[in-house]
Amino acid sequence: MNNYLPTSAKSVGPVGPAGTASSRVFDHLRKDLVGGRFVAGEKLAINALKERYQVGLSPLREALNRLAAYGLLVQENQRGFRVPKLSRDELDDIAQMRLEMEGMALERAIANGDSLWEADLLAAAHRLKRADITLDKGEEWEHLHTQFHRTLVAPCGSVWLLRFIEQLHDQFDRYRRLGPKMPTIRQELDEQHHQLVELALQRDAKAARELMDDHIHKSYEVALKRYQEHM
Amino acid sequence: MNNYLPTSAKSVGPVGPAGTASSRVFDHLRKDLVGGRFVAGEKLAINALKERYQVGLSPLREALNRLAAYGLLVQENQRGFRVPKLSRDELDDIAQMRLEMEGMALERAIANGDSLWEADLLAAAHRLKRADITLDKGEEWEHLHTQFHRTLVAPCGSVWLLRFIEQLHDQFDRYRRLGPKMPTIRQELDEQHHQLVELALQRDAKAARELMDDHIHKSYEVALKRYQEHM
DNA sequence: TTAGACAAGATAATCGATTTTTTAACCTAC
DNA sequence: GTAGGTTAAAAAATCGATTATCTTGTCTAA
């Protein structure tokens, strides 16, 4: 796998003893930014972050620089870092791009994926369902959800497509995770995950893409609602 | 414009006195990496870079962190930074993604672009032609070429699409700029720029996209040849 | 009253030195 | 000879302090 992000950025669980302070704080900040722990538009007080993440200035600044290049922060020369503002236009843009790119990736994955993929996919879907049933809609569910979507498109054959999709997911989740749960739509979305697996296993690319479009569209409606309530 | 990169990263000319050391070295390193001034796979000696760019350790490391998150460097925890390797597979991936994304962007730009865009486009094409005629195939031509392609897709309406295209261009140019000029194909490509402008002004999205596909395909052949000679 | 100048405090950026980790050379035991 | 272990040198990461820049509040002059 051609990988540009530092080791920790791809790691799933917590970074082991080998992780640098810079990477640990990058991971942590990334999660916090995506999870909505900062106010959009807010200026980051570097000294406060030093305390919060128990880290020195140098590794903290390196992490902030990475996050800015990744798109989860805005960097303005001589005036530090801020959390990007949210906007309806951008949400629309992100959702539209997800439609295009994840659709493309899913079609390719269905064409390329081998039986190992099928197994991974079933496993990822199962783990996600367990979390659904136990009503865990916290960090653990978020992680399994990300993991499921990642697995779904993994064998698309394009490192760059996967990279862009990952980035778009992070951006999308800044909107989706603004507010509290919405159980009704949530359940509908959860069911689609299983239908996606079935269609993928049947290698029905067309139907799978249509369902994926619908899935992203429904998620978009959730995100939009939360964005509007949040205003 | 929703902008995540630091001020300097979008600036066209040299950064003014307001630029930070970090941003200056980011710009400079980016140019050098895209222009092939480093050997692919090479490990960067940070102390040597300090000398080369006349900058201290902190701003240099911040620049390297940004470049890694941007995809022009690979960062491995505890063992510094290296220039990403080149591979046939990756070149194919990048070219394929350019086809998809720039095609999409061009169609949208043709649908959205106003008369100011038409003027900008004519201007960008003209400047590029001047550089062609004066046989300047150096940094200046490269800059005008980038600028032309940027202008072409600018009004596509998607900040994220533009961002990804920019990134792919940088990656593609790591291959295209491996070797010396190839005057014959070069001339052919230069002519296509003007045909692209004409089709754009005529709002012929279909023909424009086909020509863009051909343009990228021809560029791909150049890049591939250089990559193979370079091995 | 208000635009502009100024100074003081706060914040960002950078530097030089220190600590930690990796790399490579060498040695020893099998 | 070679695998495994030790250590010295090199490199990466981090820290603490300094310098540069921005921000805010206050004052002055029109």
Coordinates of N, CA and C (backbone and C1' of nucleotides) in Angstrom, one line a residue, chain A residues 43 61 65 68 74-82, chain B residues 3-11 14-27 59 62-63 66, chain C residues 11-14, chain D residues 21-23:
Chain A
K43 N -11.0 29.9 16.8 CA -9.6 30.0 16.7 C -8.9 29.1 17.8
R61 N 2.6 21.8 17.1 CA 2.6 22.6 15.9 C 2.7 21.7 14.7
N65 N 0.0 21.6 11.6 CA 0.4 21.7 10.2 C -0.1 20.6 9.4
A68 N -3.8 20.9 8.9 CA -4.2 22.0 8.0 C -4.0 21.6 6.5
V74 N -7.7 25.4 9.2 CA -7.3 26.4 8.3 C -6.1 27.1 8.9
Q75 N -5.1 27.3 8.1 CA -3.9 28.0 8.7 C -3.7 29.3 8.0
E76 N -3.6 30.3 8.8 CA -3.3 31.7 8.2 C -2.0 32.1 8.8
N77 N -1.1 32.5 7.9 CA 0.2 32.9 8.3 C 0.2 34.0 9.4
Q78 N 1.0 33.8 10.4 CA 1.1 34.7 11.4 C -0.1 34.9 12.3
R79 N -1.2 34.2 12.0 CA -2.3 34.2 13.0 C -2.9 32.9 13.3
G80 N -2.0 31.9 13.3 CA -2.4 30.6 13.8 C -3.4 29.8 13.0
F81 N -4.1 29.0 13.8 CA -4.9 27.9 13.2 C -6.4 28.1 13.6
R82 N -7.3 27.9 12.7 CA -8.7 27.9 13.1 C -9.5 26.7 12.6
Chain B
N3 N -10.6 27.9 1.8 CA -9.2 27.6 1.6 C -8.5 27.0 2.8
Y4 N -8.0 25.9 2.7 CA -7.4 25.2 3.9 C -5.9 25.4 3.9
L5 N -5.3 25.5 2.7 CA -3.8 25.6 2.7 C -3.4 27.0 3.2
P6 N -2.2 27.1 3.8 CA -1.8 28.4 4.3 C -1.7 29.4 3.1
T7 N -1.7 30.6 3.5 CA -1.7 31.7 2.5 C -0.7 31.4 1.3
S8 N 0.5 31.1 1.7 CA 1.5 31.0 0.7 C 1.3 29.9 -0.3
A9 N 0.5 28.8 0.1 CA 0.4 27.7 -0.7 C -0.4 28.0 -2.0
K10 N -1.2 29.0 -1.9 CA -2.0 29.3 -3.0 C -1.4 30.5 -3.8
S11 N -0.5 31.2 -3.2 CA 0.1 32.3 -3.9 C 0.8 31.9 -5.2
P14 N 6.3 34.8 -5.9 CA 7.0 34.6 -4.6 C 6.2 35.2 -3.5
V15 N 6.4 34.6 -2.3 CA 5.7 35.1 -1.1 C 6.3 36.4 -0.7
G16 N 5.4 37.3 -0.3 CA 5.9 38.6 0.1 C 6.5 38.6 1.5
P17 N 6.8 39.7 2.1 CA 7.5 39.8 3.4 C 6.6 39.2 4.5
A18 N 5.3 39.0 4.3 CA 4.4 38.5 5.3 C 4.5 37.0 5.4
G19 N 5.1 36.3 4.5 CA 5.2 34.9 4.5 C 6.0 34.4 5.6
T20 N 5.7 33.3 6.3 CA 6.5 32.7 7.3 C 7.6 31.9 6.7
A21 N 8.6 31.6 7.5 CA 9.7 30.8 7.0 C 9.2 29.4 6.6
S22 N 8.3 29.0 7.4 CA 7.6 27.7 7.2 C 7.0 27.6 5.8
S23 N 6.2 28.6 5.5 CA 5.5 28.7 4.2 C 6.4 28.8 3.0
R24 N 7.4 29.6 3.2 CA 8.4 29.8 2.1 C 9.1 28.5 1.8
V25 N 9.5 27.8 2.8 CA 10.2 26.5 2.5 C 9.2 25.5 2.0
F26 N 8.0 25.6 2.5 CA 6.9 24.7 1.9 C 6.8 24.9 0.4
D27 N 6.6 26.1 0.0 CA 6.5 26.4 -1.4 C 7.7 26.0 -2.2
P59 N 10.7 25.6 11.5 CA 9.9 25.8 10.3 C 10.1 24.8 9.2
E62 N 8.0 21.8 10.1 CA 6.6 22.1 9.9 C 6.3 22.0 8.4
A63 N 7.2 22.5 7.6 CA 6.9 22.4 6.1 C 6.9 20.9 5.7
R66 N 3.7 19.3 6.5 CA 2.6 19.7 5.6 C 2.7 18.9 4.3
Chain C
dT11 P -3.5 35.2 24.4 O5' -2.9 34.8 23.0 C5' -3.3 35.5 21.9 C4' -2.3 35.3 20.8 C3' -1.9 33.8 20.6 O3' -2.2 33.5 19.3 C1' 0.0 35.2 20.6
dA12 P -1.9 32.0 18.7 O5' -0.7 32.2 17.7 C5' -0.8 33.2 16.7 C4' 0.5 33.4 16.0 C3' 1.0 32.0 15.4 O3' 1.4 32.3 14.1 C1' 2.7 33.1 16.7
dA13 P 2.0 31.1 13.2 O5' 3.6 31.3 13.4 C5' 4.1 32.6 12.9 C4' 5.6 32.6 13.2 C3' 6.4 31.4 12.6 O3' 7.4 31.9 11.8 C1' 7.0 31.8 14.9
dT14 P 8.4 30.9 11.0 O5' 9.6 30.8 12.0 C5' 10.3 32.0 12.3 C4' 11.3 31.8 13.4 C3' 12.3 30.7 13.1 O3' 13.6 31.3 12.9 C1' 11.6 30.6 15.4
Chain D
dT21 P 8.5 40.3 11.8 O5' 7.0 40.2 12.2 C5' 6.3 38.9 12.1 C4' 5.0 39.0 12.8 C3' 4.2 40.3 12.4 O3' 3.1 39.8 11.7 C1' 4.1 39.9 14.8
dC22 P 1.9 40.8 11.1 O5' 0.8 40.6 12.3 C5' 0.3 39.4 12.6 C4' -0.5 39.4 13.9 C3' -1.7 40.4 13.8 O3' -2.8 39.6 14.3 C1' -0.5 40.9 15.7
dT23 P -4.4 40.2 14.0 O5' -4.9 40.7 15.5 C5' -4.5 39.9 16.6 C4' -4.9 40.6 17.9 C3' -6.1 41.5 17.8 O3' -6.9 41.2 18.9 C1' -4.2 42.7 18.7

